mmCIF file of C-alpha atoms and ligand atoms in Angstrom:
data_model
loop_
_atom_site.group_PDB
_atom_site.id
_atom_site.type_symbol
_atom_site.label_atom_id
_atom_site.label_comp_id
_atom_site.label_asym_id
_atom_site.label_seq_id
_atom_site.Cartn_x
_atom_site.Cartn_y
_atom_site.Cartn_z
ATOM 1 C CA MET A 1442 67.494 102.991 109.998
ATOM 2 C CA THR A 1443 68.094 101.218 113.603
ATOM 3 C CA THR A 1444 66.886 101.900 115.983
ATOM 4 C CA ARG A 1445 68.147 102.153 118.933
ATOM 5 C CA ARG A 1446 66.843 98.345 120.767
ATOM 6 C CA GLU A 1447 68.355 96.828 117.305
ATOM 7 C CA PHE A 1448 71.532 98.916 118.062
ATOM 8 C CA LEU A 1449 71.664 97.153 121.608
ATOM 9 C CA ALA A 1450 70.297 93.790 120.300
ATOM 10 C CA LYS A 1451 73.337 93.382 117.739
ATOM 11 C CA PHE A 1452 75.801 94.624 120.162
ATOM 12 C CA GLY A 1453 74.582 93.305 123.426
ATOM 13 C CA THR A 1454 77.129 91.024 122.574
ATOM 14 C CA ALA A 1455 80.161 92.730 122.173
ATOM 15 C CA ALA A 1456 79.527 95.047 124.484
ATOM 16 C CA ALA A 1457 79.276 92.603 127.824
ATOM 17 C CA ALA A 1458 82.877 91.565 125.886
ATOM 18 C CA LEU A 1459 84.173 94.987 126.488
ATOM 19 C CA THR A 1460 83.237 95.185 130.271
ATOM 20 C CA VAL A 1461 84.837 92.470 130.968
ATOM 21 C CA LEU A 1462 87.113 93.583 129.173
ATOM 22 C CA PRO A 1463 87.630 97.377 129.083
ATOM 23 C CA GLY A 1464 90.078 99.067 126.293
ATOM 24 C CA PHE A 1465 89.971 96.761 123.839
ATOM 25 C CA ALA A 1466 87.562 93.918 121.874
ATOM 26 C CA PHE A 1467 91.108 92.636 120.626
ATOM 27 C CA ALA A 1468 94.963 93.124 121.255
ATOM 28 C CA ALA A 1469 95.941 96.644 121.909
ATOM 29 C CA ASP A 1470 98.504 96.553 118.822
ATOM 30 C CA SER A 1471 96.437 94.045 116.425
ATOM 31 C CA PRO A 1472 95.574 96.499 113.483
ATOM 32 C CA VAL A 1473 91.919 95.684 113.927
ATOM 33 C CA ALA A 1474 92.234 97.134 117.623
ATOM 34 C CA THR A 1475 88.508 98.907 118.798
ATOM 35 C CA HIS A 1476 89.445 101.287 121.913
ATOM 36 C CA ALA A 1477 86.984 101.925 124.539
ATOM 37 C CA ILE A 1478 84.725 105.369 124.736
ATOM 38 C CA SER A 1479 86.729 107.087 128.339
ATOM 39 C CA VAL A 1480 90.798 105.596 127.119
ATOM 40 C CA LEU A 1481 92.734 107.347 125.493
ATOM 41 C CA PRO A 1482 95.506 105.040 123.110
ATOM 42 C CA PRO A 1483 99.328 105.959 124.454
ATOM 43 C CA LEU A 1484 101.521 107.075 121.725
ATOM 44 C CA PRO A 1485 102.820 103.863 120.488
ATOM 45 C CA TYR A 1486 106.161 105.206 119.529
ATOM 46 C CA ALA A 1487 108.354 108.272 121.653
ATOM 47 C CA PRO A 1488 107.173 111.836 120.068
ATOM 48 C CA ASP A 1489 110.384 112.893 118.118
ATOM 49 C CA ALA A 1490 109.459 109.258 116.185
ATOM 50 C CA LEU A 1491 108.413 111.040 112.859
ATOM 51 C CA GLU A 1492 110.957 113.721 112.895
ATOM 52 C CA PRO A 1493 111.505 115.871 110.457
ATOM 53 C CA PHE A 1494 108.370 114.915 109.090
ATOM 54 C CA ILE A 1495 106.223 115.755 111.752
ATOM 55 C CA ASP A 1496 107.922 117.671 115.483
ATOM 56 C CA ALA A 1497 108.010 116.712 118.777
ATOM 57 C CA GLN A 1498 105.916 119.164 119.807
ATOM 58 C CA THR A 1499 103.374 118.532 117.337
ATOM 59 C CA MET A 1500 102.656 114.948 118.295
ATOM 60 C CA SER A 1501 102.909 115.672 122.365
ATOM 61 C CA LEU A 1502 100.106 118.214 121.388
ATOM 62 C CA HIS A 1503 97.879 116.976 119.038
ATOM 63 C CA HIS A 1504 98.276 113.514 121.074
ATOM 64 C CA ASP A 1505 97.878 114.695 124.548
ATOM 65 C CA LYS A 1506 95.752 117.355 124.214
ATOM 66 C CA HIS A 1507 93.431 117.096 121.040
ATOM 67 C CA HIS A 1508 92.646 113.706 120.570
ATOM 68 C CA GLN A 1509 92.602 113.787 125.194
ATOM 69 C CA ALA A 1510 89.956 116.396 124.591
ATOM 70 C CA TYR A 1511 87.934 113.733 122.355
ATOM 71 C CA VAL A 1512 87.973 111.212 124.827
ATOM 72 C CA THR A 1513 87.001 113.592 127.721
ATOM 73 C CA ASN A 1514 84.180 115.038 125.363
ATOM 74 C CA LEU A 1515 82.405 111.769 124.472
ATOM 75 C CA VAL A 1516 82.494 110.634 127.587
ATOM 76 C CA LYS A 1517 80.354 114.149 128.820
ATOM 77 C CA ALA A 1518 78.450 113.209 126.181
ATOM 78 C CA VAL A 1519 77.518 109.355 126.505
ATOM 79 C CA GLY A 1520 79.310 108.741 130.284
ATOM 80 C CA SER A 1521 75.550 108.597 132.625
ATOM 81 C CA ASP A 1522 74.464 106.020 128.761
ATOM 82 C CA PRO A 1523 75.527 102.521 130.169
ATOM 83 C CA LYS A 1524 75.219 100.694 127.541
ATOM 84 C CA LEU A 1525 76.730 103.350 125.397
ATOM 85 C CA SER A 1526 79.621 103.595 127.491
ATOM 86 C CA ALA A 1527 80.291 100.052 127.535
ATOM 87 C CA MET A 1528 80.090 100.349 124.025
ATOM 88 C CA SER A 1529 83.328 100.771 121.202
ATOM 89 C CA VAL A 1530 83.865 104.563 119.727
ATOM 90 C CA GLU A 1531 83.897 102.336 116.865
ATOM 91 C CA GLU A 1532 80.857 100.754 117.433
ATOM 92 C CA LEU A 1533 79.389 104.137 118.155
ATOM 93 C CA VAL A 1534 80.528 106.180 115.034
ATOM 94 C CA SER A 1535 79.635 102.846 113.333
ATOM 95 C CA ASN A 1536 75.622 103.483 114.157
ATOM 96 C CA LEU A 1537 75.023 107.411 114.235
ATOM 97 C CA ASP A 1538 71.364 106.892 113.892
ATOM 98 C CA ALA A 1539 71.313 104.382 116.911
ATOM 99 C CA VAL A 1540 72.558 106.724 119.169
ATOM 100 C CA PRO A 1541 70.126 109.082 120.975
ATOM 101 C CA ALA A 1542 69.158 112.229 119.359
ATOM 102 C CA ASP A 1543 70.360 114.679 121.958
ATOM 103 C CA MET A 1544 73.997 112.783 121.507
ATOM 104 C CA ARG A 1545 74.251 111.657 118.728
ATOM 105 C CA THR A 1546 76.262 114.871 117.327
ATOM 106 C CA ALA A 1547 79.038 114.890 120.553
ATOM 107 C CA VAL A 1548 79.212 111.276 119.051
ATOM 108 C CA ARG A 1549 79.679 112.162 115.935
ATOM 109 C CA ASN A 1550 82.016 115.090 116.009
ATOM 110 C CA GLN A 1551 83.939 113.570 119.949
ATOM 111 C CA GLY A 1552 83.628 110.319 118.915
ATOM 112 C CA GLY A 1553 84.271 110.755 116.161
ATOM 113 C CA GLY A 1554 87.576 112.554 116.529
ATOM 114 C CA HIS A 1555 88.248 109.210 119.511
ATOM 115 C CA ALA A 1556 87.969 107.160 116.645
ATOM 116 C CA ASN A 1557 89.872 109.005 114.312
ATOM 117 C CA HIS A 1558 92.668 110.031 116.642
ATOM 118 C CA SER A 1559 92.882 105.992 117.681
ATOM 119 C CA LEU A 1560 93.859 104.589 114.373
ATOM 120 C CA PHE A 1561 96.119 108.000 112.868
ATOM 121 C CA TRP A 1562 98.437 107.306 115.472
ATOM 122 C CA PRO A 1563 99.389 103.550 115.055
ATOM 123 C CA SER A 1564 99.368 103.650 110.923
ATOM 124 C CA LEU A 1565 102.098 106.480 111.050
ATOM 125 C CA LYS A 1566 105.937 104.976 110.767
ATOM 126 C CA LYS A 1567 108.831 106.695 109.604
ATOM 127 C CA ASN A 1568 109.094 104.434 106.124
ATOM 128 C CA ASN A 1569 112.118 104.929 104.251
ATOM 129 C CA GLY A 1570 111.088 105.445 100.922
ATOM 130 C CA ALA A 1571 108.367 102.383 101.068
ATOM 131 C CA VAL A 1572 105.695 101.363 98.620
ATOM 132 C CA PRO A 1573 103.017 98.697 99.504
ATOM 133 C CA LYS A 1574 104.124 95.579 98.532
ATOM 134 C CA ALA A 1575 101.844 92.624 97.769
ATOM 135 C CA GLU A 1576 97.858 92.040 97.769
ATOM 136 C CA LEU A 1577 97.787 96.105 98.961
ATOM 137 C CA ALA A 1578 99.569 97.189 96.407
ATOM 138 C CA ALA A 1579 98.077 94.688 94.164
ATOM 139 C CA ALA A 1580 94.715 96.475 95.103
ATOM 140 C CA MET A 1581 95.823 99.363 94.382
ATOM 141 C CA ASP A 1582 97.138 98.889 91.075
ATOM 142 C CA LYS A 1583 93.019 97.730 90.794
ATOM 143 C CA ALA A 1584 91.561 100.665 92.023
ATOM 144 C CA PHE A 1585 94.202 103.250 91.277
ATOM 145 C CA SER A 1586 96.248 101.664 88.447
ATOM 146 C CA ASN A 1587 99.430 102.141 90.563
ATOM 147 C CA TYR A 1588 101.060 103.912 93.164
ATOM 148 C CA ALA A 1589 102.139 107.237 91.215
ATOM 149 C CA GLY A 1590 98.044 107.283 91.027
ATOM 150 C CA PHE A 1591 97.091 106.424 94.104
ATOM 151 C CA GLN A 1592 99.112 109.356 95.526
ATOM 152 C CA ALA A 1593 98.021 111.276 93.445
ATOM 153 C CA GLN A 1594 94.435 111.062 94.578
ATOM 154 C CA PHE A 1595 95.132 110.706 97.657
ATOM 155 C CA THR A 1596 96.898 114.454 97.564
ATOM 156 C CA LYS A 1597 93.739 115.981 95.325
ATOM 157 C CA ALA A 1598 91.682 114.684 98.550
ATOM 158 C CA ALA A 1599 93.741 116.071 101.425
ATOM 159 C CA THR A 1600 94.630 119.478 99.587
ATOM 160 C CA GLY A 1601 90.898 119.874 98.937
ATOM 161 C CA VAL A 1602 89.065 119.645 102.086
ATOM 162 C CA PHE A 1603 87.928 122.927 102.815
ATOM 163 C CA GLY A 1604 88.733 124.177 106.190
ATOM 164 C CA SER A 1605 89.518 121.086 108.605
ATOM 165 C CA GLY A 1606 89.096 117.361 107.772
ATOM 166 C CA TRP A 1607 90.529 113.959 106.540
ATOM 167 C CA ALA A 1608 91.112 111.843 103.838
ATOM 168 C CA TRP A 1609 90.843 108.469 103.613
ATOM 169 C CA LEU A 1610 92.067 105.124 101.640
ATOM 170 C CA VAL A 1611 89.185 102.930 102.854
ATOM 171 C CA LEU A 1612 87.494 99.327 102.212
ATOM 172 C CA GLU A 1613 84.540 99.527 100.425
ATOM 173 C CA PRO A 1614 81.926 96.555 101.328
ATOM 174 C CA ALA A 1615 82.364 94.715 97.977
ATOM 175 C CA GLY A 1616 86.259 95.307 98.936
ATOM 176 C CA THR A 1617 87.233 97.904 96.909
ATOM 177 C CA LEU A 1618 89.467 100.630 97.478
ATOM 178 C CA LYS A 1619 88.765 104.124 97.268
ATOM 179 C CA VAL A 1620 90.116 107.498 98.241
ATOM 180 C CA MET A 1621 88.046 110.070 99.720
ATOM 181 C CA ALA A 1622 87.925 113.300 102.284
ATOM 182 C CA LEU A 1623 85.486 113.979 104.887
ATOM 183 C CA ALA A 1624 84.567 117.018 106.625
ATOM 184 C CA ASN A 1625 85.210 117.489 110.473
ATOM 185 C CA GLN A 1626 85.706 114.495 112.665
ATOM 186 C CA ASP A 1627 83.281 112.897 110.427
ATOM 187 C CA SER A 1628 84.348 108.941 110.157
ATOM 188 C CA PRO A 1629 84.161 106.918 107.019
ATOM 189 C CA LEU A 1630 82.633 104.236 109.499
ATOM 190 C CA SER A 1631 79.234 105.870 109.785
ATOM 191 C CA GLN A 1632 78.863 105.395 105.981
ATOM 192 C CA GLY A 1633 79.248 101.827 106.315
ATOM 193 C CA LEU A 1634 83.787 101.906 104.852
ATOM 194 C CA LYS A 1635 86.337 100.750 106.777
ATOM 195 C CA PRO A 1636 88.830 103.273 106.953
ATOM 196 C CA LEU A 1637 93.181 101.529 106.162
ATOM 197 C CA PHE A 1638 94.196 105.133 107.006
ATOM 198 C CA GLY A 1639 93.747 108.450 107.013
ATOM 199 C CA ILE A 1640 95.991 112.050 106.603
ATOM 200 C CA ASP A 1641 94.336 114.673 109.203
ATOM 201 C CA VAL A 1642 94.665 117.388 107.385
ATOM 202 C CA TRP A 1643 93.106 119.477 110.339
ATOM 203 C CA GLU A 1644 95.565 122.778 111.654
ATOM 204 C CA HIS A 1645 96.204 121.087 115.078
ATOM 205 C CA ALA A 1646 98.382 118.223 113.455
ATOM 206 C CA TYR A 1647 101.246 120.310 111.139
ATOM 207 C CA TYR A 1648 100.611 124.415 111.258
ATOM 208 C CA LEU A 1649 103.375 124.236 113.896
ATOM 209 C CA LYS A 1650 105.731 123.220 111.603
ATOM 210 C CA TYR A 1651 103.743 123.861 108.112
ATOM 211 C CA GLN A 1652 101.858 126.856 108.792
ATOM 212 C CA ASN A 1653 99.651 127.709 105.952
ATOM 213 C CA ARG A 1654 101.646 124.744 103.804
ATOM 214 C CA ARG A 1655 99.219 122.400 103.962
ATOM 215 C CA PRO A 1656 101.030 120.849 100.269
ATOM 216 C CA GLU A 1657 103.812 120.296 101.834
ATOM 217 C CA TYR A 1658 102.573 118.485 104.219
ATOM 218 C CA ILE A 1659 100.855 116.206 102.335
ATOM 219 C CA GLN A 1660 103.862 115.342 100.780
ATOM 220 C CA ALA A 1661 106.013 114.852 103.847
ATOM 221 C CA PHE A 1662 103.147 112.864 105.114
ATOM 222 C CA TYR A 1663 104.139 109.998 102.397
ATOM 223 C CA ASN A 1664 107.258 109.122 104.654
ATOM 224 C CA VAL A 1665 105.705 108.441 107.044
ATOM 225 C CA ILE A 1666 102.393 105.488 106.616
ATOM 226 C CA ASN A 1667 102.821 102.321 108.124
ATOM 227 C CA TRP A 1668 102.399 100.628 105.002
ATOM 228 C CA ASP A 1669 103.438 97.182 107.415
ATOM 229 C CA PHE A 1670 100.895 97.836 109.518
ATOM 230 C CA VAL A 1671 98.242 99.346 106.789
ATOM 231 C CA THR A 1672 99.015 96.398 105.126
ATOM 232 C CA GLU A 1673 97.844 93.689 108.090
ATOM 233 C CA ARG A 1674 94.714 96.128 108.870
ATOM 234 C CA TYR A 1675 94.071 95.951 105.229
ATOM 235 C CA LEU A 1676 94.333 91.796 104.944
ATOM 236 C CA ASP A 1677 92.311 91.743 108.875
ATOM 237 C CA LEU A 1678 89.393 93.576 107.412
ATOM 238 C CA ARG A 1679 88.344 91.531 104.051
ATOM 239 C CA LYS A 1680 88.125 88.609 106.010
ATOM 240 C CA ALA A 1681 85.879 90.139 107.958
HETATM 241 FE FE1 LIG B 2761 93.993 115.577 114.508
#
């Protein structure tokens, strides 16, 4: 287990950089941007940009109310600790063991919610039926045989989440791709994995349009994966 002291030593430089440049350790539009705990990143398109697959009202409520609530509650939880407050939310959820015990559950839930949604928005774009290309396609072929194999695993993972959670495509330390499901707002970062993108299967992500028909939402979701963003993120994280 990493001690808090080791955690702060490890991230001291990053924290200092974030103090100078609050908000992002990378340019805000970088596919590997990290996010300050207190900042709700703007929705990078209009709320109706994903119609008819995800409706404008859902997008507005999801971003403006639900994501904002994770940010607000995370600030309440760690705002009194200047060193933790200066770190990115991705650093915090990557090192839960090093967060003081009385803040850990809040960082896991609220920080996870902030980190997960901060990746969710830029990974969405109407793709007009596009599928992964180039290096990402090759990695997916290796892991899942082909794109259909990926879809089958991802659909199964997203459908099988009991209650609220996410299904993820992650990059493992060995450089291989894997599909996984996690409950609530747990982040793959907390398991040492690098999330490429995820599907939010909390009811707040789809209930206004799809009601109880989660499988329909999951099928529609394949039309709004921003493969250009995911491919760039894959290439950048593979180098990291
Ligand atoms: Fe959500």
